[in-house]
Coordinates of C-alpha atoms in Angstrom, one line a residue:
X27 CA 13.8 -19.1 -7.3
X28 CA 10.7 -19.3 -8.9
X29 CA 12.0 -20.7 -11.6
X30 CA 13.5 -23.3 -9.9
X31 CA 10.1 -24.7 -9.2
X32 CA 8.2 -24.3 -11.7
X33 CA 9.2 -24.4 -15.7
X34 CA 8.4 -20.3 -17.6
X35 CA 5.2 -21.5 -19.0
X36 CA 3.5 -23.0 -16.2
X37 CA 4.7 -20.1 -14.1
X38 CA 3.0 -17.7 -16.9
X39 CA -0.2 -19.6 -17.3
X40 CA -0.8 -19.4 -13.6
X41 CA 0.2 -15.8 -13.6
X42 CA -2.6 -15.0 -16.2
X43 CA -5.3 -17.1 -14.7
X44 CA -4.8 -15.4 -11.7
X45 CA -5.0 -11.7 -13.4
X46 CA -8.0 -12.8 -15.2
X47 CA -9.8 -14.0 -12.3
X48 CA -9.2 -10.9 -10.4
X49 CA -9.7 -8.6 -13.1
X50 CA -13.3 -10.1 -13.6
X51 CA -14.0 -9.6 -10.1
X52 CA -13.1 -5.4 -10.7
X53 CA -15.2 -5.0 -13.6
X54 CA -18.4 -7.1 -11.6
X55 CA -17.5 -4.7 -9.1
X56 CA -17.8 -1.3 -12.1
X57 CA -20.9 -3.1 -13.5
X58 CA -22.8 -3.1 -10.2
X59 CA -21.4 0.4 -9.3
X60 CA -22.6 1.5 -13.1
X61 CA -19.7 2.4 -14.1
X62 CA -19.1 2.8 -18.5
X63 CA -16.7 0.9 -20.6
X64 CA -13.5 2.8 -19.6
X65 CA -14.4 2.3 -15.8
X66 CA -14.9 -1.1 -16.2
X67 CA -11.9 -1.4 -17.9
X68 CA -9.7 0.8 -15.4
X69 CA -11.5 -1.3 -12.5
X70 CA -10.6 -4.7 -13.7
X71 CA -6.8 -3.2 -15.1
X72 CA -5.9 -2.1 -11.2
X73 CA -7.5 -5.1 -9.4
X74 CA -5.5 -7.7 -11.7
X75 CA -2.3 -5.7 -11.8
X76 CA -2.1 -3.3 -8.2
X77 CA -0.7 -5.5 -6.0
X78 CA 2.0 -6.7 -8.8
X79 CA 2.4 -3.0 -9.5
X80 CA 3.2 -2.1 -6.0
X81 CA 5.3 -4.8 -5.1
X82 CA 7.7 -4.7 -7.9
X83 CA 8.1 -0.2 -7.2
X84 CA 9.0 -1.0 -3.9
X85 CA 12.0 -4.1 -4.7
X86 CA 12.8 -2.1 -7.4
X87 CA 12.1 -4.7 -10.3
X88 CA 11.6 -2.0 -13.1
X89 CA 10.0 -1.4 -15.4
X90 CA 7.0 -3.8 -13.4
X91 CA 6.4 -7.0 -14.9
X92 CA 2.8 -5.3 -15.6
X93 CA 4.1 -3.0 -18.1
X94 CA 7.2 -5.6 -19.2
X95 CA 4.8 -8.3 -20.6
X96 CA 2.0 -7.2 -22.9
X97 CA -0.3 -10.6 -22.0
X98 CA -0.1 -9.3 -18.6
X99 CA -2.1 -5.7 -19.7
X100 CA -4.4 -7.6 -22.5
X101 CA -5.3 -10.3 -20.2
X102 CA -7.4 -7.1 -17.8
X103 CA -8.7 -6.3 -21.2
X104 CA -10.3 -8.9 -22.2
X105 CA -11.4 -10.1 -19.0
X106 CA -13.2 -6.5 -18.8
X107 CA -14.7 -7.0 -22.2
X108 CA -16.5 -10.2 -21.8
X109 CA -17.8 -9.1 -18.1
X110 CA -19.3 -5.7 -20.4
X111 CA -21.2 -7.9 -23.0
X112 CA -21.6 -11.3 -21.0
X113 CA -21.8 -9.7 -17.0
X114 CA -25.2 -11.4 -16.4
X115 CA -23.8 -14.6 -17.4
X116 CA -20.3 -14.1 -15.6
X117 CA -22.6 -13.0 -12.4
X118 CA -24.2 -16.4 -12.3
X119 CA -21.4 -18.4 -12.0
X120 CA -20.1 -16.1 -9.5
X121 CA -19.6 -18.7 -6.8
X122 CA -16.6 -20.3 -9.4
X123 CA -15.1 -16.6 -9.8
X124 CA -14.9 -16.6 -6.2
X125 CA -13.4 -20.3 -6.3
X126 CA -11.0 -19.0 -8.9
X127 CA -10.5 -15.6 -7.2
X128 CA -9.7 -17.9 -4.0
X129 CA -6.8 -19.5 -6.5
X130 CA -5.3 -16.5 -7.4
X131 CA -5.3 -15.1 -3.8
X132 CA -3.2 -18.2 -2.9
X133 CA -0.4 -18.2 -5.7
X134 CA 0.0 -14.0 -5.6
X135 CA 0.4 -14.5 -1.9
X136 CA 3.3 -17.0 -2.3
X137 CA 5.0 -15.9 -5.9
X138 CA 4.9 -12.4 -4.2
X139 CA 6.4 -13.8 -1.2
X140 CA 9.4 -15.7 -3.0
X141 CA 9.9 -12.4 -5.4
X142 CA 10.6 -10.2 -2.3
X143 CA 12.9 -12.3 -0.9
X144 CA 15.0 -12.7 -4.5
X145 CA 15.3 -9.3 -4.5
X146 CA 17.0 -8.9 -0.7
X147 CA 14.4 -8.4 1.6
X148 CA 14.4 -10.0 5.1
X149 CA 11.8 -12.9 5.6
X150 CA 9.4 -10.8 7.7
X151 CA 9.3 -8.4 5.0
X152 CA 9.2 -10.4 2.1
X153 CA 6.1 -11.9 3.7
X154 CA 4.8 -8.7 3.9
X155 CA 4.9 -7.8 0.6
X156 CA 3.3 -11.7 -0.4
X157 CA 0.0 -10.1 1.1
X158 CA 0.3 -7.1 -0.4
X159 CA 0.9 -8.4 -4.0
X160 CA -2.5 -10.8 -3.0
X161 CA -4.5 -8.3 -1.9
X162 CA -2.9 -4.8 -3.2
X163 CA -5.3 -5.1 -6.0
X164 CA -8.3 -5.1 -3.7
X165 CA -8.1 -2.2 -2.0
X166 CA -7.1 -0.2 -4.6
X167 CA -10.6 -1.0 -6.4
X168 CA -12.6 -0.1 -3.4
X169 CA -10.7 3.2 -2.8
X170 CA -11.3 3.7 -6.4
X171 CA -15.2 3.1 -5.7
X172 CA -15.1 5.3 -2.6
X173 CA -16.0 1.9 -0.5
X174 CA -13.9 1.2 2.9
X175 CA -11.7 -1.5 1.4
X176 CA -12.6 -5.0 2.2
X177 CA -8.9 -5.8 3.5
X178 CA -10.3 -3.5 6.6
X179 CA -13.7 -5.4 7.2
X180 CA -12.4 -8.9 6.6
X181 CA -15.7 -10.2 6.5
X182 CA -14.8 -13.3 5.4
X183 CA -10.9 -13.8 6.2
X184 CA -9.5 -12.8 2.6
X185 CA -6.1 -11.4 3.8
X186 CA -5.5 -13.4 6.9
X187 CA -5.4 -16.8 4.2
X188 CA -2.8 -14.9 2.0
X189 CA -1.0 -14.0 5.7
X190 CA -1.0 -17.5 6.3
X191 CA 0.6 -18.4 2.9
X192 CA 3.4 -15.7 2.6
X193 CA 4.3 -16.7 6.1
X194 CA 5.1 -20.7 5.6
X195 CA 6.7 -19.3 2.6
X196 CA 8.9 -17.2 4.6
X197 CA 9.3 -20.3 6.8
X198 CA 10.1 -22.5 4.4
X199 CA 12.9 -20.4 2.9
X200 CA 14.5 -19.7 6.4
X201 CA 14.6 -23.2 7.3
X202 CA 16.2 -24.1 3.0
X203 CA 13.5 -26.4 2.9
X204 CA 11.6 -24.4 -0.3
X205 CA 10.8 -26.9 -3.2
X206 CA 7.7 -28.1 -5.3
X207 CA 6.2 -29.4 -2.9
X208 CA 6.6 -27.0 -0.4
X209 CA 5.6 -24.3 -2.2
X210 CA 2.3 -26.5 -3.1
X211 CA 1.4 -26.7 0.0
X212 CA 1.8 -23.1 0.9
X213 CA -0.5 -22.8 -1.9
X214 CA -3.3 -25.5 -1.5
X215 CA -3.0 -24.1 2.2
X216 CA -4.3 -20.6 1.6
X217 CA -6.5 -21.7 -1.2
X218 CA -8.8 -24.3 1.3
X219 CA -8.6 -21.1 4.1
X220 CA -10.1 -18.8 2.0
X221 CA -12.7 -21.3 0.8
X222 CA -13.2 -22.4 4.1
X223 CA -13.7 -18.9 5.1
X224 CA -16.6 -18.3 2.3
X225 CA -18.5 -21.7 2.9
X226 CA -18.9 -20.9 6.7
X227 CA -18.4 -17.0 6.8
X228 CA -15.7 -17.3 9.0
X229 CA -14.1 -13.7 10.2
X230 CA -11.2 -12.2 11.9
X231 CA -12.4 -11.5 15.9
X232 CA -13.6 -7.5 16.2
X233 CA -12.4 -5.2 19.2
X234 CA -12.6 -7.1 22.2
X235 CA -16.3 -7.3 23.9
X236 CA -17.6 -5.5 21.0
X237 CA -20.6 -7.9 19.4
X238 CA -20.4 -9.2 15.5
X239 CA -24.4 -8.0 16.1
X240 CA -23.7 -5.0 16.9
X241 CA -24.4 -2.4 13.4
X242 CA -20.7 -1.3 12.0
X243 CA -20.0 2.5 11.7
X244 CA -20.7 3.8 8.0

């Protein structure tokens, strides 16, 4: 299906951007935390690649397409390496990782999405695993630095953006109506959310009566 829409090496490119960008944001993450050159590099290796990872175990697409295509396990690499010699650099232009980061969030969400749904799953679950493959990566860096993962305390609407994606996705294909420009929009769609979310700090609603002033529990 995904081929349908989009030729190999545009589908490829956008794959890599979209690792790189999210592999950057793992090894700012090992920097700040202190973390040495194989941290960093284990950091940025399972935020590019977790969400991928997880969602090709579970259709059963094996071996993943993380450990099928070598660009996919260099691309971590060499994202790691320039945020170990260049990070105060790459942490002032963090607002365009974030941008990028945004991007990435946006296509994983939908190519997920459309991958699920290849292999046999049901819409519902095929949109599932869209958000997982977005933000599967995420969580499994802040379990790796012991931090309550931010898909929990969505302080600024990252997963509910790629829920939004993965489910016109899932609408799309149940109504036949998937194309180019369908799948463009589920993707420009979650892209302005999330940056939508980050210029006004917009969040998912806490418990019900319970104050955003009110301090969080560690």
């Amino acid at each position: 299906m995904l081929h349908d829409l989009f030729p190999p090496g545009i589908q490829h490119a956008l794959d890599l951007a979209g690792i790189f960008v999210f592999a950057t944001s793992g090894a700012l993450l090992a920097v700040r935390k202190n973390f040495d050159v194989f941290g960093i590099c284990v950091l940025a290796l399972v935020t590019a690649l977790g969400g991928g990872l997880f969602r090709d175990l579970v259709i059963g697409a094996v071996p993943p397409a993380a450990f099928g295509e070598l660009s996919f396990f260099v691309t971590p690499l060499i994202a790691a390496g320039l945020v170990f010699f260049l990070h105060p650099e790459v942490q002032r232009i963090n607002r365009a990782i974030n941008v990028f980061d945004a991007a990435g969030l946006a296509l994983f969400c939908v190519t997920g999405t459309t991958k699920a749904y290849e292999f046999g799953l049901g819409l519902t679950a095929s949109a599932a695993l869209g958000v997982a493959t977005a933000v599967g990566g995420g969580v499994l860096r802040d379990v790796l630095v012991n931090e309550v993962p931010s898909l929990l305390r969505d302080r600024e609407m990252y997963a509910v953006p790629a829920m939004v994606g993965a489910s016109m996705v899932a609408v799309f294909i149940g109504f036949g109506v998937l194309g180019a420009m369908t799948t463009a929009l589920a993707i420009v769609t979650t892209f302005v959310l999330r940056l939508l979310a980050m210029t006004y700090h917009w969040r998912a609603p806490l418990a019900w009566n319970r104050r955003s002033s009110v301090a969080e529990e560690p």
